[in-house]
Amino acid sequence: MKVFQPKTFTLLKNYSGKQFVSDIIAGIIVAIIALPLSIALAMASGVSPERGIYTAIFAGFVIALLGGSNVNISGPTAAFATIVAGIYAQYDMSGLALATVMAGIILILMGICHFGALIKYIPLTITTGFTSGIALTIAIGQIKDFLGLSFGDAKPVETIEKAEAVVENIGTINVMSLLVGLFGLAILIIWPKLGKVGKLVPGSLIAVLAGTVLVKLCSLDVATIGDLHKIPTGLPAFSAPSFSLETCRELLPSAFTIAILAAIESLLSCVVSDGMIGDKHNSNTELIAQGAGNIASALFGGIPATGAIARTAANVKNGGRSPVAGMVHAVVLLLVLLVLMPYAAWIPMPIIAAILFVVAYNMCEWRQFVKICKMAPKSDILVLVVTFALTVIFDLVVAIEIGLLLTVILFLKRMTDVTSVRVWDKNGAKAYPDGTKIYDVDGPLFFSSAEKLSQISPDETTKNIIIRMHDVQALDVSALKVLTSLVDGCKSRGVRVVFAHVQAQPMKILKKSGFFDKVGNENFADTIDDAILAVSKA
């Protein structure tokens, strides 16, 4: 499969008018779903609401045009909320744009280097941990607007700071805001259960319309988007972020985190949609498209984007089967931006908070979290809980870094624990000469397990040592060094060492390093019987 082969350029060869109509309808419906979500997710990320629309338009169109999936819909997602908020608070929009461009370049390089398949090596415990952590941070961040609290001059950024501010200012609760929020939440919960109508029209749009009308008609004392942000009209201007090596260095960890999240989310979305339509996506093409889309988003005032599973599923369920649906979704949002965006200022903040509460609940994966805690090994549970806690207490960058490091350490310990060296009992089923010791080595031999080879040692009566490596599938240079020292030590004492059942990868290392020639071909046997026969003849 080619590294870059957009589905648009291959699928449209046999494209029909009937499918074109279906894609247009699906694109319009997805745009209706994406509109309130894009606004809400932008605000959850700490930026002004129109930037969520910019992202869905520019990133959504470019990724659909160049992507490796027929039906993937891209735009702002909840996964980016905490990291975007942190970058924006420290570096403003220019720094966020630079980090997004850097992430886009990283994604393109990942695709070119065939890293699409490597995403599967991110453990489930880490993805579940930081996803649940992000969900909690989003929920905590919306309590202020849901309850209509006033924080005074305080502008908390970190999740713990926001939680503390909620507790300290709980006395400033606005009952009207709470009632409007509960009204919106009730719509979001009940609407999807109303049969075909509930499935055709998204509950988030109904909540926005109903909440806006309620607050306007009743002149309720409830904060709206317009009270917090000035909503611009028209298209955003092209704007390249300011560049400096120092800022790039500071933003590099965040850029890598954005790139990794975008890769994980988009490829997971592709896998889900593949199962729904019986197709196969090109993961490397998708990564390149995600990179190009994020760069386009940043250059036109947007925030990081990735594949959105819920919007992609809605696209499929409504008949979308080609990238045309994703492009139509972006064009419809562009028309909304040009015509209706000023009216977004009327949307009540408690309604936005209610939408984000539902988003947080849907992404929290609490069932998966509980399942892992019940059935997984303690090491996996530790990684899950630590990643979750670090996401909430610190940020996503720290959580992923520590989570991956902890996973690697625990994996090495697990692999070390399964490596064993066992000496044969002289009274066993197989006979072998006196003065011979036979050792079974089981499990991989690498730097953390190589020391177990020290259990192989001759005594005064030992003339031959047979090392049976039937279950050693992997060997590294650290283990090779220990084996070399072992053979040298035995040789100095006049003890012959014979290896049996050496597997392909260890044998490749032994030959490439010169160890095989040093020990001699006569001291390598295909089976344990051949090894015993070799020492018997000596």
mmCIF file of N, CA and C in Angstrom, residues 20 32 36 53-54 76 150 182 195 233 257 264 278 285 405 456 467 522:
data_model
loop_
_atom_site.group_PDB
_atom_site.id
_atom_site.type_symbol
_atom_site.label_atom_id
_atom_site.label_comp_id
_atom_site.label_asym_id
_atom_site.label_seq_id
_atom_site.Cartn_x
_atom_site.Cartn_y
_atom_site.Cartn_z
ATOM 1 N N PHE A 20 -23.555 10.688 -4.638
ATOM 2 C CA PHE A 20 -23.301 12.121 -4.441
ATOM 3 C C PHE A 20 -24.415 12.753 -3.610
ATOM 4 N N ILE A 32 -24.648 19.929 11.031
ATOM 5 C CA ILE A 32 -25.589 20.355 12.075
ATOM 6 C C ILE A 32 -25.144 19.823 13.431
ATOM 7 N N PRO A 36 -22.807 23.031 17.127
ATOM 8 C CA PRO A 36 -22.743 23.341 18.565
ATOM 9 C C PRO A 36 -21.543 22.696 19.254
ATOM 10 N N ILE A 53 -15.243 26.575 14.921
ATOM 11 C CA ILE A 53 -15.822 26.516 13.575
ATOM 12 C C ILE A 53 -14.719 26.576 12.526
ATOM 13 N N TYR A 54 -13.735 27.473 12.728
ATOM 14 C CA TYR A 54 -12.602 27.549 11.786
ATOM 15 C C TYR A 54 -11.935 26.177 11.640
ATOM 16 N N PRO A 76 -12.466 19.745 15.785
ATOM 17 C CA PRO A 76 -12.025 19.829 17.186
ATOM 18 C C PRO A 76 -12.648 18.699 17.994
ATOM 19 N N SER A 150 -19.317 33.204 40.112
ATOM 20 C CA SER A 150 -18.427 34.326 39.836
ATOM 21 C C SER A 150 -17.105 34.084 40.552
ATOM 22 N N LEU A 182 -29.927 22.835 33.758
ATOM 23 C CA LEU A 182 -30.684 21.598 33.952
ATOM 24 C C LEU A 182 -31.682 21.390 32.814
ATOM 25 N N GLY A 195 -37.130 8.493 19.211
ATOM 26 C CA GLY A 195 -37.293 7.787 17.942
ATOM 27 C C GLY A 195 -36.530 8.421 16.802
ATOM 28 N N THR A 233 -17.285 38.375 12.389
ATOM 29 C CA THR A 233 -18.027 37.909 11.223
ATOM 30 C C THR A 233 -17.065 37.734 10.048
ATOM 31 N N THR A 257 2.655 15.753 21.936
ATOM 32 C CA THR A 257 1.439 15.248 22.563
ATOM 33 C C THR A 257 0.239 15.448 21.654
ATOM 34 N N ILE A 264 -3.737 8.872 17.402
ATOM 35 C CA ILE A 264 -4.532 7.850 18.088
ATOM 36 C C ILE A 264 -6.016 8.016 17.786
ATOM 37 N N GLY A 278 -17.246 -1.874 6.061
ATOM 38 C CA GLY A 278 -16.519 -2.966 5.423
ATOM 39 C C GLY A 278 -15.402 -2.502 4.522
ATOM 40 N N THR A 285 -1.514 7.430 4.981
ATOM 41 C CA THR A 285 -2.150 8.538 4.268
ATOM 42 C C THR A 285 -2.981 9.382 5.227
ATOM 43 N N LEU A 405 6.574 5.738 30.451
ATOM 44 C CA LEU A 405 7.767 5.309 31.188
ATOM 45 C C LEU A 405 7.430 4.209 32.177
ATOM 46 N N ILE A 456 24.139 -20.196 35.716
ATOM 47 C CA ILE A 456 24.874 -21.249 35.003
ATOM 48 C C ILE A 456 26.335 -21.180 35.429
ATOM 49 N N ILE A 467 23.618 -25.650 27.139
ATOM 50 C CA ILE A 467 22.622 -24.596 27.352
ATOM 51 C C ILE A 467 21.529 -24.760 26.296
ATOM 52 N N GLU A 522 30.982 -26.724 15.929
ATOM 53 C CA GLU A 522 30.810 -28.029 16.571
ATOM 54 C C GLU A 522 30.131 -27.925 17.936
#
